[in-house]
């Protein structure tokens, strides 16, 4: 009993002590809380960081090539050092034997009557040969089969074979180009012969009005001189009025958005709005999607881009003992076959067809660095010495670039609406070849060539597009909702520019002094400059930097670009086999493809004049062709009949896996050649 009372008393005391500790702790917290509230009240409020939208725009346009850049090396001046001496020393005469070797420098010093002296002359190196052979190829086969919407059908039309259409277009293109079968690959002799052959064919080429292509041909006029300006589909236009790629090619279009304009509201297609946001499900009504079907089997993009800058051997004067062959040629061909057949069930739909567009844009520019500048005069003095370096044999400066894109996107789809939003895209492929070469080499005041000059700048661009589409309806297909379709809207684009830097038509007969110097070098003698130093082109130069080439100078720049796209799609429209949804909205796109070529050559030649001992042959040509073909066999058929012949129902006893077949995307196996277009070039 006593023990129980003691435990109870102990419990009361313990409880009292616990309550006391809690009261003390509450008092302490109250004191701390009051101090915290006072500190929070006296604390300065920190303003929010400013939120400023900064719009950065850089609307810069590149200017034409300017050879007078600030970082070009200054031509060396002759430095004369005179040293007094109390005695005279006459060095022994050393006779040089043997042919000049590459890299040897031969100095000619005039007699200087003085107590004694010397000259500091520049040390120059001969250029090396350069040959760049670049081949870029992209091949893609993307032939898809898609069935969706619960229609329970299989669509098995005949395989697309566009090989005959492609072969026909290529044959016509071959007839348009005068140099399609001439190759620049091979030995130096083969390259020289190819340049001569090209020049002869270009000179003899005339427009054939009876051909299958719409061809524009331009040769230089004898009175107006070389080809100059920008031509768009055979019309001379100002540079500012020429079509811009960023206005037509989707991949290059700039998206401008004004941040100051308030948004018209939340985007109903934005599925990233968090559920706790006030904009969640805003604009969706009761939260149910309107049934719609969107099918896009086109919108493929093929682009070839090549830019070549040749500044390997820049000089003021070129002198050749032989002939001079010059070629500047741009050949552009757009060829397409776009035959579409559409079901009469789509007559009430909106036709979103933008017409196919084809652009051939070519620019020839000649920049004369001496134009507008004050030429040095005899009062500025002439060189007192020259330094010669040599290349034995031919000097080859050639760049051969070939870009090729081949793509097939022949898709087969059978679609129906299942009461939800269905979006299918089997196209939208992108293939890009891109190369940029900048060849910056040596500078000389004079280049003497013992052989011939072969100078060729050639650009060939071709686009081939086959877009024969079929849109048909299965028996029973009907729709009361809005619908739109587009089977065209394709773009074919060729853009080429050739810029020659140098005195155009500054060709003169080879003076005797240059011929004697070349003959002396060829004989292995240390030829003197003679009257070369007194050429007005060298006025104001201290020491003349000279390059001697015992063979030919082959300066050949060649760019070939080809795009081949086959996008012949077959689309079947059906109804859901369980619950039809005629109120569904439909959008079908089978076109919208874009193929483009961009090429530019900047060739820096003699910037002042060229002396020719033989004949000067100059050929320039611009060819712009547009080839349009059609498929009368396809155009004369009933699309609904073709679709219903190729439609089959799934077997009633098919397994569960088979019933879902129309929801699968089945790619064509790699080992099966499903498209005949590939076989013609494979």
PDB file of N, CA, C and O in Angstrom, residues 277-339:
ATOM      1  N   UNK A 277      -1.460  24.835 -63.404  1.00  0.00           N
ATOM      2  CA  UNK A 277      -1.469  26.157 -64.015  1.00  0.00           C
ATOM      3  C   UNK A 277      -2.900  26.595 -64.282  1.00  0.00           C
ATOM      4  O   UNK A 277      -3.792  25.771 -64.525  1.00  0.00           O
ATOM      5  N   UNK A 278      -3.100  27.915 -64.245  1.00  0.00           N
ATOM      6  CA  UNK A 278      -4.437  28.443 -64.525  1.00  0.00           C
ATOM      7  C   UNK A 278      -4.823  28.279 -65.990  1.00  0.00           C
ATOM      8  O   UNK A 278      -6.002  28.366 -66.333  1.00  0.00           O
ATOM      9  N   UNK A 279      -3.807  28.069 -66.860  1.00  0.00           N
ATOM     10  CA  UNK A 279      -4.083  27.894 -68.284  1.00  0.00           C
ATOM     11  C   UNK A 279      -4.313  26.439 -68.661  1.00  0.00           C
ATOM     12  O   UNK A 279      -4.513  26.129 -69.841  1.00  0.00           O
ATOM     13  N   UNK A 280      -4.242  25.541 -67.666  1.00  0.00           N
ATOM     14  CA  UNK A 280      -4.417  24.124 -67.987  1.00  0.00           C
ATOM     15  C   UNK A 280      -5.830  23.878 -68.505  1.00  0.00           C
ATOM     16  O   UNK A 280      -6.815  24.272 -67.889  1.00  0.00           O
ATOM     17  N   UNK A 281      -5.900  23.269 -69.695  1.00  0.00           N
ATOM     18  CA  UNK A 281      -7.155  22.940 -70.370  1.00  0.00           C
ATOM     19  C   UNK A 281      -7.930  24.178 -70.780  1.00  0.00           C
ATOM     20  O   UNK A 281      -9.102  24.083 -71.153  1.00  0.00           O
ATOM     21  N   UNK A 282      -7.262  25.365 -70.745  1.00  0.00           N
ATOM     22  CA  UNK A 282      -7.963  26.575 -71.169  1.00  0.00           C
ATOM     23  C   UNK A 282      -8.129  26.547 -72.681  1.00  0.00           C
ATOM     24  O   UNK A 282      -7.189  26.277 -73.428  1.00  0.00           O
ATOM     25  N   UNK A 283      -9.293  26.877 -73.145  1.00  0.00           N
ATOM     26  CA  UNK A 283      -9.571  26.882 -74.567  1.00  0.00           C
ATOM     27  C   UNK A 283      -9.945  25.527 -75.130  1.00  0.00           C
ATOM     28  O   UNK A 283     -10.158  25.393 -76.333  1.00  0.00           O
ATOM     29  N   UNK A 284     -10.071  24.511 -74.271  1.00  0.00           N
ATOM     30  CA  UNK A 284     -10.401  23.170 -74.738  1.00  0.00           C
ATOM     31  C   UNK A 284     -11.887  22.841 -74.533  1.00  0.00           C
ATOM     32  O   UNK A 284     -12.307  21.719 -74.801  1.00  0.00           O
ATOM     33  N   UNK A 285     -12.616  23.820 -74.045  1.00  0.00           N
ATOM     34  CA  UNK A 285     -14.030  23.551 -73.804  1.00  0.00           C
ATOM     35  C   UNK A 285     -14.204  22.571 -72.662  1.00  0.00           C
ATOM     36  O   UNK A 285     -13.706  22.775 -71.557  1.00  0.00           O
ATOM     37  N   UNK A 286     -14.870  21.471 -72.938  1.00  0.00           N
ATOM     38  CA  UNK A 286     -15.115  20.479 -71.895  1.00  0.00           C
ATOM     39  C   UNK A 286     -13.964  19.494 -71.757  1.00  0.00           C
ATOM     40  O   UNK A 286     -14.089  18.483 -71.073  1.00  0.00           O
ATOM     41  N   UNK A 287     -12.869  19.778 -72.415  1.00  0.00           N
ATOM     42  CA  UNK A 287     -11.702  18.908 -72.278  1.00  0.00           C
ATOM     43  C   UNK A 287     -11.668  17.782 -73.276  1.00  0.00           C
ATOM     44  O   UNK A 287     -10.767  16.950 -73.226  1.00  0.00           O
ATOM     45  N   UNK A 288     -12.643  17.710 -74.187  1.00  0.00           N
ATOM     46  CA  UNK A 288     -12.673  16.642 -75.177  1.00  0.00           C
ATOM     47  C   UNK A 288     -12.132  17.158 -76.499  1.00  0.00           C
ATOM     48  O   UNK A 288     -12.465  18.258 -76.936  1.00  0.00           O
ATOM     49  N   UNK A 289     -11.276  16.374 -77.140  1.00  0.00           N
ATOM     50  CA  UNK A 289     -10.721  16.733 -78.434  1.00  0.00           C
ATOM     51  C   UNK A 289     -11.722  16.458 -79.540  1.00  0.00           C
ATOM     52  O   UNK A 289     -12.412  15.441 -79.539  1.00  0.00           O
ATOM     53  N   UNK A 290     -11.741  17.365 -80.512  1.00  0.00           N
ATOM     54  CA  UNK A 290     -12.553  17.102 -81.690  1.00  0.00           C
ATOM     55  C   UNK A 290     -11.839  16.061 -82.534  1.00  0.00           C
ATOM     56  O   UNK A 290     -10.625  16.137 -82.728  1.00  0.00           O
ATOM     57  N   UNK A 291     -12.539  15.088 -83.023  1.00  0.00           N
ATOM     58  CA  UNK A 291     -11.869  14.054 -83.823  1.00  0.00           C
ATOM     59  C   UNK A 291     -11.286  14.652 -85.102  1.00  0.00           C
ATOM     60  O   UNK A 291     -11.931  15.451 -85.789  1.00  0.00           O
ATOM     61  N   UNK A 292     -10.054  14.288 -85.395  1.00  0.00           N
ATOM     62  CA  UNK A 292      -9.397  14.779 -86.604  1.00  0.00           C
ATOM     63  C   UNK A 292      -8.309  13.796 -87.006  1.00  0.00           C
ATOM     64  O   UNK A 292      -7.806  13.024 -86.183  1.00  0.00           O
ATOM     65  N   UNK A 293      -7.959  13.841 -88.271  1.00  0.00           N
ATOM     66  CA  UNK A 293      -6.915  12.983 -88.834  1.00  0.00           C
ATOM     67  C   UNK A 293      -5.980  13.863 -89.647  1.00  0.00           C
ATOM     68  O   UNK A 293      -6.429  14.603 -90.533  1.00  0.00           O
ATOM     69  N   UNK A 294      -4.694  13.808 -89.340  1.00  0.00           N
ATOM     70  CA  UNK A 294      -3.675  14.562 -90.058  1.00  0.00           C
ATOM     71  C   UNK A 294      -2.659  13.583 -90.631  1.00  0.00           C
ATOM     72  O   UNK A 294      -2.059  12.803 -89.895  1.00  0.00           O
ATOM     73  N   UNK A 295      -2.468  13.643 -91.932  1.00  0.00           N
ATOM     74  CA  UNK A 295      -1.545  12.748 -92.623  1.00  0.00           C
ATOM     75  C   UNK A 295      -0.586  13.591 -93.455  1.00  0.00           C
ATOM     76  O   UNK A 295      -1.017  14.423 -94.261  1.00  0.00           O
ATOM     77  N   UNK A 296       0.722  13.382 -93.241  1.00  0.00           N
ATOM     78  CA  UNK A 296       1.749  14.102 -94.003  1.00  0.00           C
ATOM     79  C   UNK A 296       2.765  13.077 -94.502  1.00  0.00           C
ATOM     80  O   UNK A 296       3.512  12.495 -93.714  1.00  0.00           O
ATOM     81  N   UNK A 297       2.777  12.856 -95.790  1.00  0.00           N
ATOM     82  CA  UNK A 297       3.706  11.890 -96.380  1.00  0.00           C
ATOM     83  C   UNK A 297       4.786  12.555 -97.216  1.00  0.00           C
ATOM     84  O   UNK A 297       5.580  11.854 -97.857  1.00  0.00           O
ATOM     85  N   UNK A 298       4.835  13.894 -97.231  1.00  0.00           N
ATOM     86  CA  UNK A 298       5.829  14.609 -98.038  1.00  0.00           C
ATOM     87  C   UNK A 298       6.772  15.438 -97.189  1.00  0.00           C
ATOM     88  O   UNK A 298       7.330  14.974 -96.198  1.00  0.00           O
ATOM     89  N   UNK A 299       6.942  16.707 -97.582  1.00  0.00           N
ATOM     90  CA  UNK A 299       7.773  17.708 -96.886  1.00  0.00           C
ATOM     91  C   UNK A 299       9.197  17.220 -96.663  1.00  0.00           C
ATOM     92  O   UNK A 299       9.760  17.385 -95.590  1.00  0.00           O
ATOM     93  N   UNK A 300       9.789  16.574 -97.672  1.00  0.00           N
ATOM     94  CA  UNK A 300      11.189  16.182 -97.599  1.00  0.00           C
ATOM     95  C   UNK A 300      12.074  17.323 -98.102  1.00  0.00           C
ATOM     96  O   UNK A 300      11.664  18.128 -98.942  1.00  0.00           O
ATOM     97  N   UNK A 301      13.308  17.389 -97.596  1.00  0.00           N
ATOM     98  CA  UNK A 301      14.234  18.458 -97.944  1.00  0.00           C
ATOM     99  C   UNK A 301      15.588  17.865 -98.317  1.00  0.00           C
ATOM    100  O   UNK A 301      16.164  17.097 -97.538  1.00  0.00           O
ATOM    101  N   UNK A 302      16.088  18.234 -99.498  1.00  0.00           N
ATOM    102  CA  UNK A 302      17.411  17.827 -99.963  1.00  0.00           C
ATOM    103  C   UNK A 302      18.192  19.087-100.334  1.00  0.00           C
ATOM    104  O   UNK A 302      17.700  19.914-101.117  1.00  0.00           O
ATOM    105  N   UNK A 303      19.388  19.239 -99.777  1.00  0.00           N
ATOM    106  CA  UNK A 303      20.187  20.445-100.008  1.00  0.00           C
ATOM    107  C   UNK A 303      21.638  20.050-100.272  1.00  0.00           C
ATOM    108  O   UNK A 303      22.226  19.257 -99.528  1.00  0.00           O
ATOM    109  N   UNK A 304      22.215  20.630-101.317  1.00  0.00           N
ATOM    110  CA  UNK A 304      23.646  20.564-101.596  1.00  0.00           C
ATOM    111  C   UNK A 304      24.202  21.983-101.547  1.00  0.00           C
ATOM    112  O   UNK A 304      23.635  22.896-102.156  1.00  0.00           O
ATOM    113  N   UNK A 305      25.305  22.157-100.837  1.00  0.00           N
ATOM    114  CA  UNK A 305      25.911  23.480-100.706  1.00  0.00           C
ATOM    115  C   UNK A 305      27.424  23.355-100.828  1.00  0.00           C
ATOM    116  O   UNK A 305      28.041  22.535-100.133  1.00  0.00           O
ATOM    117  N   UNK A 306      28.024  24.165-101.696  1.00  0.00           N
ATOM    118  CA  UNK A 306      29.476  24.140-101.894  1.00  0.00           C
ATOM    119  C   UNK A 306      29.957  25.548-102.213  1.00  0.00           C
ATOM    120  O   UNK A 306      29.396  26.225-103.078  1.00  0.00           O
ATOM    121  N   UNK A 307      30.999  25.980-101.501  1.00  0.00           N
ATOM    122  CA  UNK A 307      31.616  27.282-101.728  1.00  0.00           C
ATOM    123  C   UNK A 307      33.122  27.064-101.857  1.00  0.00           C
ATOM    124  O   UNK A 307      33.736  26.441-100.994  1.00  0.00           O
ATOM    125  N   UNK A 308      33.715  27.595-102.923  1.00  0.00           N
ATOM    126  CA  UNK A 308      35.129  27.376-103.221  1.00  0.00           C
ATOM    127  C   UNK A 308      35.803  28.716-103.486  1.00  0.00           C
ATOM    128  O   UNK A 308      35.366  29.475-104.353  1.00  0.00           O
ATOM    129  N   UNK A 309      36.846  29.003-102.724  1.00  0.00           N
ATOM    130  CA  UNK A 309      37.634  30.226-102.909  1.00  0.00           C
ATOM    131  C   UNK A 309      39.049  29.821-103.296  1.00  0.00           C
ATOM    132  O   UNK A 309      39.753  29.183-102.518  1.00  0.00           O
ATOM    133  N   UNK A 310      39.455  30.198-104.512  1.00  0.00           N
ATOM    134  CA  UNK A 310      40.774  29.838-105.024  1.00  0.00           C
ATOM    135  C   UNK A 310      41.640  31.090-105.087  1.00  0.00           C
ATOM    136  O   UNK A 310      41.474  31.938-105.955  1.00  0.00           O
ATOM    137  N   UNK A 311      42.544  31.194-104.127  1.00  0.00           N
ATOM    138  CA  UNK A 311      43.492  32.309-104.083  1.00  0.00           C
ATOM    139  C   UNK A 311      44.902  31.737-103.885  1.00  0.00           C
ATOM    140  O   UNK A 311      45.689  32.238-103.099  1.00  0.00           O
ATOM    141  N   UNK A 312      45.179  30.651-104.621  1.00  0.00           N
ATOM    142  CA  UNK A 312      46.409  29.900-104.389  1.00  0.00           C
ATOM    143  C   UNK A 312      47.632  30.607-104.964  1.00  0.00           C
ATOM    144  O   UNK A 312      48.700  30.610-104.360  1.00  0.00           O
ATOM    145  N   UNK A 313      47.518  31.188-106.128  1.00  0.00           N
ATOM    146  CA  UNK A 313      48.654  31.898-106.747  1.00  0.00           C
ATOM    147  C   UNK A 313      48.158  33.245-107.244  1.00  0.00           C
ATOM    148  O   UNK A 313      47.736  33.382-108.388  1.00  0.00           O
ATOM    149  N   UNK A 314      48.210  34.225-106.388  1.00  0.00           N
ATOM    150  CA  UNK A 314      47.790  35.575-106.742  1.00  0.00           C
ATOM    151  C   UNK A 314      48.975  36.331-107.326  1.00  0.00           C
ATOM    152  O   UNK A 314      50.096  36.230-106.827  1.00  0.00           O
ATOM    153  N   UNK A 315      48.727  37.100-108.373  1.00  0.00           N
ATOM    154  CA  UNK A 315      49.805  37.826-109.033  1.00  0.00           C
ATOM    155  C   UNK A 315      49.257  39.072-109.685  1.00  0.00           C
ATOM    156  O   UNK A 315      48.042  39.219-109.883  1.00  0.00           O
ATOM    157  N   UNK A 316      50.173  39.972-110.033  1.00  0.00           N
ATOM    158  CA  UNK A 316      49.785  41.188-110.746  1.00  0.00           C
ATOM    159  C   UNK A 316      49.795  40.982-112.248  1.00  0.00           C
ATOM    160  O   UNK A 316      48.928  41.476-112.958  1.00  0.00           O
ATOM    161  N   UNK A 317      50.780  40.231-112.743  1.00  0.00           N
ATOM    162  CA  UNK A 317      50.945  40.034-114.179  1.00  0.00           C
ATOM    163  C   UNK A 317      51.212  38.561-114.438  1.00  0.00           C
ATOM    164  O   UNK A 317      51.986  37.922-113.721  1.00  0.00           O
ATOM    165  N   UNK A 318      50.553  38.031-115.465  1.00  0.00           N
ATOM    166  CA  UNK A 318      50.777  36.663-115.925  1.00  0.00           C
ATOM    167  C   UNK A 318      51.268  36.730-117.361  1.00  0.00           C
ATOM    168  O   UNK A 318      50.682  37.441-118.192  1.00  0.00           O
ATOM    169  N   UNK A 319      52.337  35.987-117.659  1.00  0.00           N
ATOM    170  CA  UNK A 319      52.886  35.938-119.013  1.00  0.00           C
ATOM    171  C   UNK A 319      53.051  34.485-119.411  1.00  0.00           C
ATOM    172  O   UNK A 319      53.745  33.724-118.733  1.00  0.00           O
ATOM    173  N   UNK A 320      52.397  34.067-120.501  1.00  0.00           N
ATOM    174  CA  UNK A 320      52.487  32.697-120.973  1.00  0.00           C
ATOM    175  C   UNK A 320      53.020  32.667-122.392  1.00  0.00           C
ATOM    176  O   UNK A 320      52.634  33.499-123.237  1.00  0.00           O
ATOM    177  N   UNK A 321      53.899  31.725-122.643  1.00  0.00           N
ATOM    178  CA  UNK A 321      54.462  31.583-123.981  1.00  0.00           C
ATOM    179  C   UNK A 321      53.444  30.942-124.921  1.00  0.00           C
ATOM    180  O   UNK A 321      53.409  31.240-126.115  1.00  0.00           O
ATOM    181  N   UNK A 322      52.603  30.057-124.400  1.00  0.00           N
ATOM    182  CA  UNK A 322      51.644  29.344-125.231  1.00  0.00           C
ATOM    183  C   UNK A 322      50.298  30.035-125.304  1.00  0.00           C
ATOM    184  O   UNK A 322      50.192  31.269-125.270  1.00  0.00           O
ATOM    185  N   UNK A 323      49.234  29.202-125.337  1.00  0.00           N
ATOM    186  CA  UNK A 323      47.870  29.703-125.464  1.00  0.00           C
ATOM    187  C   UNK A 323      47.220  29.876-124.092  1.00  0.00           C
ATOM    188  O   UNK A 323      47.694  29.341-123.084  1.00  0.00           O
ATOM    189  N   UNK A 324      46.107  30.587-124.096  1.00  0.00           N
ATOM    190  CA  UNK A 324      45.318  30.790-122.887  1.00  0.00           C
ATOM    191  C   UNK A 324      43.891  30.324-123.162  1.00  0.00           C
ATOM    192  O   UNK A 324      43.245  30.796-124.106  1.00  0.00           O
ATOM    193  N   UNK A 325      43.424  29.373-122.330  1.00  0.00           N
ATOM    194  CA  UNK A 325      42.068  28.843-122.454  1.00  0.00           C
ATOM    195  C   UNK A 325      41.301  29.203-121.187  1.00  0.00           C
ATOM    196  O   UNK A 325      41.708  28.847-120.075  1.00  0.00           O
ATOM    197  N   UNK A 326      40.186  29.893-121.366  1.00  0.00           N
ATOM    198  CA  UNK A 326      39.385  30.346-120.227  1.00  0.00           C
ATOM    199  C   UNK A 326      37.937  29.932-120.431  1.00  0.00           C
ATOM    200  O   UNK A 326      37.362  30.155-121.511  1.00  0.00           O
ATOM    201  N   UNK A 327      37.337  29.323-119.385  1.00  0.00           N
ATOM    202  CA  UNK A 327      35.941  28.881-119.434  1.00  0.00           C
ATOM    203  C   UNK A 327      35.252  29.291-118.139  1.00  0.00           C
ATOM    204  O   UNK A 327      35.771  29.056-117.048  1.00  0.00           O
ATOM    205  N   UNK A 328      34.085  29.901-118.283  1.00  0.00           N
ATOM    206  CA  UNK A 328      33.187  30.177-117.165  1.00  0.00           C
ATOM    207  C   UNK A 328      31.799  29.689-117.580  1.00  0.00           C
ATOM    208  O   UNK A 328      31.217  30.220-118.533  1.00  0.00           O
ATOM    209  N   UNK A 329      31.289  28.683-116.894  1.00  0.00           N
ATOM    210  CA  UNK A 329      30.027  28.065-117.306  1.00  0.00           C
ATOM    211  C   UNK A 329      29.175  27.744-116.095  1.00  0.00           C
ATOM    212  O   UNK A 329      29.672  27.224-115.093  1.00  0.00           O
ATOM    213  N   UNK A 330      27.888  28.061-116.201  1.00  0.00           N
ATOM    214  CA  UNK A 330      26.881  27.672-115.210  1.00  0.00           C
ATOM    215  C   UNK A 330      25.750  26.982-115.957  1.00  0.00           C
ATOM    216  O   UNK A 330      25.158  27.558-116.875  1.00  0.00           O
ATOM    217  N   UNK A 331      25.471  25.741-115.561  1.00  0.00           N
ATOM    218  CA  UNK A 331      24.405  24.949-116.179  1.00  0.00           C
ATOM    219  C   UNK A 331      23.445  24.531-115.076  1.00  0.00           C
ATOM    220  O   UNK A 331      23.840  23.847-114.123  1.00  0.00           O
ATOM    221  N   UNK A 332      22.189  24.943-115.196  1.00  0.00           N
ATOM    222  CA  UNK A 332      21.177  24.681-114.166  1.00  0.00           C
ATOM    223  C   UNK A 332      19.958  24.025-114.807  1.00  0.00           C
ATOM    224  O   UNK A 332      19.422  24.533-115.790  1.00  0.00           O
ATOM    225  N   UNK A 333      19.532  22.906-114.235  1.00  0.00           N
ATOM    226  CA  UNK A 333      18.402  22.151-114.781  1.00  0.00           C
ATOM    227  C   UNK A 333      17.488  21.740-113.635  1.00  0.00           C
ATOM    228  O   UNK A 333      17.930  21.143-112.649  1.00  0.00           O
ATOM    229  N   UNK A 334      16.207  22.059-113.778  1.00  0.00           N
ATOM    230  CA  UNK A 334      15.160  21.586-112.873  1.00  0.00           C
ATOM    231  C   UNK A 334      14.218  20.689-113.672  1.00  0.00           C
ATOM    232  O   UNK A 334      13.654  21.129-114.688  1.00  0.00           O
ATOM    233  N   UNK A 335      14.052  19.457-113.236  1.00  0.00           N
ATOM    234  CA  UNK A 335      13.197  18.503-113.935  1.00  0.00           C
ATOM    235  C   UNK A 335      12.245  17.869-112.931  1.00  0.00           C
ATOM    236  O   UNK A 335      12.675  17.419-111.863  1.00  0.00           O
ATOM    237  N   UNK A 336      10.965  17.816-113.294  1.00  0.00           N
ATOM    238  CA  UNK A 336       9.980  17.262-112.357  1.00  0.00           C
ATOM    239  C   UNK A 336       8.847  16.582-113.108  1.00  0.00           C
ATOM    240  O   UNK A 336       8.521  16.949-114.250  1.00  0.00           O
ATOM    241  N   UNK A 337       8.282  15.601-112.433  1.00  0.00           N
ATOM    242  CA  UNK A 337       7.084  14.917-112.903  1.00  0.00           C
ATOM    243  C   UNK A 337       6.121  14.852-111.726  1.00  0.00           C
ATOM    244  O   UNK A 337       6.389  14.163-110.737  1.00  0.00           O
ATOM    245  N   UNK A 338       5.019  15.582-111.810  1.00  0.00           N
ATOM    246  CA  UNK A 338       4.072  15.690-110.700  1.00  0.00           C
ATOM    247  C   UNK A 338       2.662  15.474-111.239  1.00  0.00           C
ATOM    248  O   UNK A 338       1.974  16.413-111.638  1.00  0.00           O
ATOM    249  N   UNK A 339       2.247  14.209-111.252  1.00  0.00           N
ATOM    250  CA  UNK A 339       0.908  13.832-111.703  1.00  0.00           C
ATOM    251  C   UNK A 339       0.150  13.248-110.512  1.00  0.00           C
ATOM    252  O   UNK A 339       0.579  12.246-109.933  1.00  0.00           O
TER     253      UNK A 339
END
